[in-house]
Amino acid sequence: AQSVTQLDSQVPVFEEAPVELRCNYSSSVSVYLFWYVQYPNQGLQLLLKYLSGSTLVKGINGFEAEFNKSQTSFHLRKPSVHISDTAEYFCAVGPSGGYNKLIFGAGTRLAVHP
Amino acid sequence: DTGVSQDPRHKITKRGQNVTFRCDPISEHNRLYWYRQTLGQGPEFLTYFQNEAQLEKSRLLSDRFSAERPKGSFSTLEIQRTEQGDSAMYLCASSSNSFGNTIYFGEGSWLTVV
């Protein structure tokens, strides 16, 4: 079984500042890792994913994440945020074999202030 | 690629009524998933289809819930005798069989039971 813990429920930040959203996971099997973003009243949009290979993964909208197997973490970062990045961010884990039954964290609300 | 579409986007129903949601996945995606998301939480897995076969159902899917995917194309999720606790957003998603098969989500169907 897998589980995901997003360590911050809310992260306030000023525009153009850097941000890190933290995600830890647990699993007894090899996993794929994902970050999704959800804007108000919308579905989820994939930001980036880690499947294998380089532990630093780059995604859309200038986001990147680093997979750390020893710390079982997959933190999301952006060097300079914009007002438009205000949204809910979800970390998810799925088994690397079979189909993608994703397990999601509770989400982190990123609020970017001018 | 027109994305995953869901209908209706919003539904308000009285307790005890039946409701049905429809999902049209991305064409050629043979895997289809239903998730449920309540306010302030991440999506929770409900069920998974491989083509027309329903291969897994979460224990969250009580006997009042039924999902179908006739002919392996669109899917329906029916809730019978709705309860207030069923109020949530129901998300449909689809993916292909390819490596690292990313799940693409629809915009969700909001259900409010009054």
mmCIF file of C-alpha atoms in Angstrom:
data_model
loop_
_atom_site.group_PDB
_atom_site.id
_atom_site.type_symbol
_atom_site.label_atom_id
_atom_site.label_comp_id
_atom_site.label_asym_id
_atom_site.label_seq_id
_atom_site.Cartn_x
_atom_site.Cartn_y
_atom_site.Cartn_z
ATOM 1 C CA ALA A 1 0.000 0.000 0.000
ATOM 2 C CA GLN A 2 1.074 3.562 -0.590
ATOM 3 C CA SER A 3 0.437 6.800 1.253
ATOM 4 C CA VAL A 4 1.261 10.460 0.663
ATOM 5 C CA THR A 5 1.783 13.238 3.173
ATOM 6 C CA GLN A 6 1.836 16.850 2.099
ATOM 7 C CA LEU A 7 3.477 18.607 4.961
ATOM 8 C CA ASP A 8 1.889 22.032 4.526
ATOM 9 C CA SER A 9 -1.818 22.608 4.060
ATOM 10 C CA GLN A 10 -1.272 26.238 3.083
ATOM 11 C CA VAL A 11 1.745 28.137 1.810
ATOM 12 C CA PRO A 12 1.513 31.921 1.509
ATOM 13 C CA VAL A 13 4.223 33.597 -0.559
ATOM 14 C CA PHE A 14 4.853 36.933 -2.220
ATOM 15 C CA GLU A 15 4.987 37.283 -5.969
ATOM 16 C CA GLU A 16 8.432 36.631 -7.508
ATOM 17 C CA ALA A 17 9.605 34.792 -4.380
ATOM 18 C CA PRO A 18 10.745 31.159 -4.530
ATOM 19 C CA VAL A 19 8.511 28.428 -3.168
ATOM 20 C CA GLU A 20 8.808 24.790 -2.119
ATOM 21 C CA LEU A 21 5.840 22.506 -1.547
ATOM 22 C CA ARG A 22 6.772 19.417 0.416
ATOM 23 C CA CYS A 23 5.652 15.877 -0.226
ATOM 24 C CA ASN A 24 6.651 12.634 1.493
ATOM 25 C CA TYR A 25 5.435 9.206 0.509
ATOM 26 C CA SER A 26 5.599 5.655 1.768
ATOM 27 C CA SER A 27 5.392 2.509 -0.305
ATOM 28 C CA SER A 28 6.467 -1.121 -0.147
ATOM 29 C CA VAL A 29 6.890 -1.257 -3.941
ATOM 30 C CA SER A 30 8.523 0.862 -6.614
ATOM 31 C CA VAL A 31 6.454 3.897 -7.468
ATOM 32 C CA TYR A 32 5.874 6.666 -9.931
ATOM 33 C CA LEU A 33 5.403 10.144 -8.481
ATOM 34 C CA PHE A 34 3.280 13.007 -9.751
ATOM 35 C CA TRP A 35 2.376 16.586 -9.011
ATOM 36 C CA TYR A 36 -0.994 17.908 -10.167
ATOM 37 C CA VAL A 37 -2.432 21.433 -9.949
ATOM 38 C CA GLN A 38 -6.097 22.249 -9.489
ATOM 39 C CA TYR A 39 -7.536 25.689 -10.141
ATOM 40 C CA PRO A 40 -10.902 26.616 -8.577
ATOM 41 C CA ASN A 41 -13.827 24.571 -9.882
ATOM 42 C CA GLN A 42 -11.639 22.680 -12.314
ATOM 43 C CA GLY A 43 -10.163 19.233 -12.655
ATOM 44 C CA LEU A 44 -6.540 18.314 -12.121
ATOM 45 C CA GLN A 45 -3.764 19.197 -14.533
ATOM 46 C CA LEU A 46 -0.471 17.330 -14.571
ATOM 47 C CA LEU A 47 2.528 19.516 -13.668
ATOM 48 C CA LEU A 48 5.249 16.887 -13.804
ATOM 49 C CA LYS A 49 6.017 13.263 -13.125
ATOM 50 C CA TYR A 50 8.908 11.064 -12.070
ATOM 51 C CA LEU A 51 9.077 7.633 -13.655
ATOM 52 C CA SER A 52 12.790 6.779 -13.627
ATOM 53 C CA GLY A 53 16.174 8.216 -14.516
ATOM 54 C CA SER A 54 17.218 11.709 -13.467
ATOM 55 C CA THR A 55 15.937 12.591 -10.040
ATOM 56 C CA LEU A 56 15.360 16.217 -11.042
ATOM 57 C CA VAL A 57 12.207 16.517 -13.068
ATOM 58 C CA LYS A 58 11.109 19.634 -14.903
ATOM 59 C CA GLY A 59 7.479 20.360 -15.619
ATOM 60 C CA ILE A 60 5.195 22.992 -17.005
ATOM 61 C CA ASN A 61 4.926 26.604 -15.858
ATOM 62 C CA GLY A 62 8.516 26.645 -14.571
ATOM 63 C CA PHE A 63 7.995 24.042 -11.845
ATOM 64 C CA GLU A 64 10.478 21.313 -11.001
ATOM 65 C CA ALA A 65 10.653 18.535 -8.442
ATOM 66 C CA GLU A 66 13.378 16.352 -7.015
ATOM 67 C CA PHE A 67 12.938 12.696 -6.180
ATOM 68 C CA ASN A 68 14.852 11.641 -3.078
ATOM 69 C CA LYS A 69 14.576 7.909 -2.553
ATOM 70 C CA SER A 70 16.427 7.815 0.754
ATOM 71 C CA GLN A 71 14.156 10.446 2.255
ATOM 72 C CA THR A 72 11.093 9.214 0.347
ATOM 73 C CA SER A 73 10.359 12.759 -0.719
ATOM 74 C CA PHE A 74 9.267 14.499 -3.906
ATOM 75 C CA HIS A 75 9.266 18.223 -3.180
ATOM 76 C CA LEU A 76 7.983 20.717 -5.742
ATOM 77 C CA ARG A 77 9.838 23.974 -6.342
ATOM 78 C CA LYS A 78 9.571 27.130 -8.384
ATOM 79 C CA PRO A 79 12.244 29.864 -8.281
ATOM 80 C CA SER A 80 9.850 32.756 -8.860
ATOM 81 C CA VAL A 81 6.086 32.512 -8.478
ATOM 82 C CA HIS A 82 3.344 34.528 -10.157
ATOM 83 C CA ILE A 83 -0.107 35.501 -9.014
ATOM 84 C CA SER A 84 -1.469 33.005 -11.531
ATOM 85 C CA ASP A 85 0.210 30.137 -9.638
ATOM 86 C CA THR A 86 -2.364 30.508 -6.870
ATOM 87 C CA ALA A 87 -4.051 27.108 -6.776
ATOM 88 C CA GLU A 88 -4.237 23.782 -4.951
ATOM 89 C CA TYR A 89 -1.333 21.422 -5.548
ATOM 90 C CA PHE A 90 -1.563 17.673 -5.099
ATOM 91 C CA CYS A 91 1.225 15.154 -4.816
ATOM 92 C CA ALA A 92 0.349 11.617 -5.886
ATOM 93 C CA VAL A 93 1.989 8.203 -5.937
ATOM 94 C CA GLY A 94 1.194 5.162 -8.019
ATOM 95 C CA PRO A 95 2.728 1.701 -8.373
ATOM 96 C CA SER A 96 5.253 1.429 -11.178
ATOM 97 C CA GLY A 97 3.705 -1.830 -12.341
ATOM 98 C CA GLY A 98 0.163 -2.296 -13.543
ATOM 99 C CA TYR A 99 -2.311 0.507 -13.917
ATOM 100 C CA ASN A 100 -2.138 3.910 -12.288
ATOM 101 C CA LYS A 101 -4.210 3.682 -9.146
ATOM 102 C CA LEU A 102 -3.021 7.008 -7.809
ATOM 103 C CA ILE A 103 -3.011 7.824 -4.129
ATOM 104 C CA PHE A 104 -3.199 11.557 -3.500
ATOM 105 C CA GLY A 105 -2.105 13.728 -0.646
ATOM 106 C CA ALA A 106 -4.533 16.148 0.990
ATOM 107 C CA GLY A 107 -3.198 19.056 -1.049
ATOM 108 C CA THR A 108 -1.306 22.281 -0.429
ATOM 109 C CA ARG A 109 -2.988 25.580 -1.039
ATOM 110 C CA LEU A 110 -0.475 27.981 -2.604
ATOM 111 C CA ALA A 111 -1.515 31.599 -2.165
ATOM 112 C CA VAL A 112 0.616 34.124 -4.045
ATOM 113 C CA HIS A 113 0.274 37.698 -2.830
ATOM 114 C CA PRO A 114 1.277 40.870 -4.707
ATOM 115 C CA ASP B 1 -7.224 15.081 -28.405
ATOM 116 C CA THR B 2 -10.262 16.843 -26.952
ATOM 117 C CA GLY B 3 -9.590 15.865 -23.361
ATOM 118 C CA VAL B 4 -11.753 14.040 -20.855
ATOM 119 C CA SER B 5 -15.260 15.459 -20.743
ATOM 120 C CA GLN B 6 -17.805 15.040 -17.990
ATOM 121 C CA ASP B 7 -21.513 15.771 -17.845
ATOM 122 C CA PRO B 8 -23.224 17.352 -16.028
ATOM 123 C CA ARG B 9 -20.733 19.699 -14.437
ATOM 124 C CA HIS B 10 -23.087 20.473 -11.576
ATOM 125 C CA LYS B 11 -26.012 18.568 -10.120
ATOM 126 C CA ILE B 12 -28.206 19.453 -7.170
ATOM 127 C CA THR B 13 -30.517 16.686 -6.061
ATOM 128 C CA LYS B 14 -32.770 15.873 -3.161
ATOM 129 C CA ARG B 15 -31.795 13.164 -0.731
ATOM 130 C CA GLY B 16 -33.094 9.828 -1.884
ATOM 131 C CA GLN B 17 -33.016 10.608 -5.599
ATOM 132 C CA ASN B 18 -30.848 8.812 -8.121
ATOM 133 C CA VAL B 19 -28.203 10.618 -10.157
ATOM 134 C CA THR B 20 -26.051 9.581 -13.096
ATOM 135 C CA PHE B 21 -22.818 11.109 -14.336
ATOM 136 C CA ARG B 22 -21.284 10.514 -17.737
ATOM 137 C CA CYS B 23 -17.629 10.524 -18.716
ATOM 138 C CA ASP B 24 -16.151 10.536 -22.213
ATOM 139 C CA PRO B 25 -12.453 9.675 -22.038
ATOM 140 C CA ILE B 26 -9.732 10.711 -24.432
ATOM 141 C CA SER B 27 -10.224 8.667 -27.559
ATOM 142 C CA GLU B 28 -8.018 5.566 -27.753
ATOM 143 C CA HIS B 29 -7.487 5.567 -23.983
ATOM 144 C CA ASN B 30 -8.465 2.125 -22.831
ATOM 145 C CA ARG B 31 -8.087 2.781 -19.104
ATOM 146 C CA LEU B 32 -10.737 4.789 -17.270
ATOM 147 C CA TYR B 33 -10.900 5.793 -13.617
ATOM 148 C CA TRP B 34 -13.413 7.413 -11.294
ATOM 149 C CA TYR B 35 -12.308 9.396 -8.257
ATOM 150 C CA ARG B 36 -14.214 11.316 -5.603
ATOM 151 C CA GLN B 37 -13.018 14.560 -4.061
ATOM 152 C CA THR B 38 -14.527 16.277 -1.054
ATOM 153 C CA LEU B 39 -13.750 19.834 0.031
ATOM 154 C CA GLY B 40 -10.255 20.224 1.392
ATOM 155 C CA GLN B 41 -9.175 16.720 0.446
ATOM 156 C CA GLY B 42 -7.312 15.055 -2.371
ATOM 157 C CA PRO B 43 -9.098 12.779 -4.831
ATOM 158 C CA GLU B 44 -9.888 9.255 -3.629
ATOM 159 C CA PHE B 45 -9.898 6.297 -5.988
ATOM 160 C CA LEU B 46 -13.315 4.737 -6.624
ATOM 161 C CA THR B 47 -13.011 2.346 -9.545
ATOM 162 C CA TYR B 48 -10.992 1.359 -12.617
ATOM 163 C CA PHE B 49 -11.911 0.017 -16.050
ATOM 164 C CA GLN B 50 -9.678 -1.645 -18.587
ATOM 165 C CA ASN B 51 -11.730 -1.365 -21.752
ATOM 166 C CA GLU B 52 -15.225 -2.523 -20.720
ATOM 167 C CA ALA B 53 -14.067 -4.628 -17.760
ATOM 168 C CA GLN B 54 -14.335 -3.156 -14.278
ATOM 169 C CA LEU B 55 -11.187 -4.516 -12.678
ATOM 170 C CA GLU B 56 -11.158 -2.850 -9.292
ATOM 171 C CA LYS B 57 -13.665 -1.205 -6.966
ATOM 172 C CA SER B 58 -12.765 0.682 -3.833
ATOM 173 C CA ARG B 59 -14.534 -0.142 -0.595
ATOM 174 C CA LEU B 60 -15.682 3.501 -0.803
ATOM 175 C CA LEU B 61 -18.012 2.374 -3.591
ATOM 176 C CA SER B 62 -21.010 1.191 -1.600
ATOM 177 C CA ASP B 63 -23.849 -0.885 -3.024
ATOM 178 C CA ARG B 64 -25.644 2.334 -3.960
ATOM 179 C CA PHE B 65 -22.923 3.145 -6.474
ATOM 180 C CA SER B 66 -22.596 1.457 -9.841
ATOM 181 C CA ALA B 67 -20.285 2.213 -12.709
ATOM 182 C CA GLU B 68 -20.371 0.898 -16.226
ATOM 183 C CA ARG B 69 -18.355 1.256 -19.381
ATOM 184 C CA PRO B 70 -20.277 -0.412 -22.184
ATOM 185 C CA LYS B 71 -18.237 -1.102 -25.322
ATOM 186 C CA GLY B 72 -15.156 0.291 -23.637
ATOM 187 C CA SER B 73 -15.865 3.892 -24.595
ATOM 188 C CA PHE B 74 -17.820 6.296 -22.369
ATOM 189 C CA SER B 75 -18.588 5.480 -18.759
ATOM 190 C CA THR B 76 -21.440 6.229 -16.377
ATOM 191 C CA LEU B 77 -21.438 6.470 -12.617
ATOM 192 C CA GLU B 78 -24.843 6.099 -10.978
ATOM 193 C CA ILE B 79 -25.640 6.837 -7.360
ATOM 194 C CA GLN B 80 -28.904 5.469 -6.076
ATOM 195 C CA ARG B 81 -30.817 6.798 -3.067
ATOM 196 C CA THR B 82 -28.408 9.686 -2.624
ATOM 197 C CA GLU B 83 -27.356 10.763 0.867
ATOM 198 C CA GLN B 84 -25.925 14.078 2.026
ATOM 199 C CA GLY B 85 -22.576 12.389 2.506
ATOM 200 C CA ASP B 86 -22.452 11.762 -1.243
ATOM 201 C CA SER B 87 -21.962 15.486 -1.862
ATOM 202 C CA ALA B 88 -18.594 15.763 -3.561
ATOM 203 C CA MET B 89 -16.901 16.272 -6.886
ATOM 204 C CA TYR B 90 -16.729 13.140 -9.004
ATOM 205 C CA LEU B 91 -13.702 13.103 -11.252
ATOM 206 C CA CYS B 92 -13.234 10.920 -14.276
ATOM 207 C CA ALA B 93 -9.811 10.242 -15.758
ATOM 208 C CA SER B 94 -8.330 8.176 -18.525
ATOM 209 C CA SER B 95 -4.966 6.860 -19.614
ATOM 210 C CA SER B 96 -3.346 4.678 -22.245
ATOM 211 C CA ASN B 97 -1.266 1.540 -21.778
ATOM 212 C CA SER B 98 2.001 3.263 -22.611
ATOM 213 C CA PHE B 99 4.938 3.424 -20.216
ATOM 214 C CA GLY B 100 4.380 5.842 -17.381
ATOM 215 C CA ASN B 101 0.790 6.094 -18.495
ATOM 216 C CA THR B 102 -0.149 9.570 -17.287
ATOM 217 C CA ILE B 103 -3.698 9.941 -16.066
ATOM 218 C CA TYR B 104 -5.607 12.833 -17.600
ATOM 219 C CA PHE B 105 -8.497 14.209 -15.581
ATOM 220 C CA GLY B 106 -11.769 15.750 -16.611
ATOM 221 C CA GLU B 107 -13.107 18.889 -14.981
ATOM 222 C CA GLY B 108 -15.338 16.949 -12.638
ATOM 223 C CA SER B 109 -19.014 16.743 -11.815
ATOM 224 C CA TRP B 110 -20.106 18.507 -8.665
ATOM 225 C CA LEU B 111 -22.877 16.803 -6.716
ATOM 226 C CA THR B 112 -24.825 18.570 -3.987
ATOM 227 C CA VAL B 113 -27.394 16.519 -2.100
ATOM 228 C CA VAL B 114 -29.926 18.633 -0.187
#
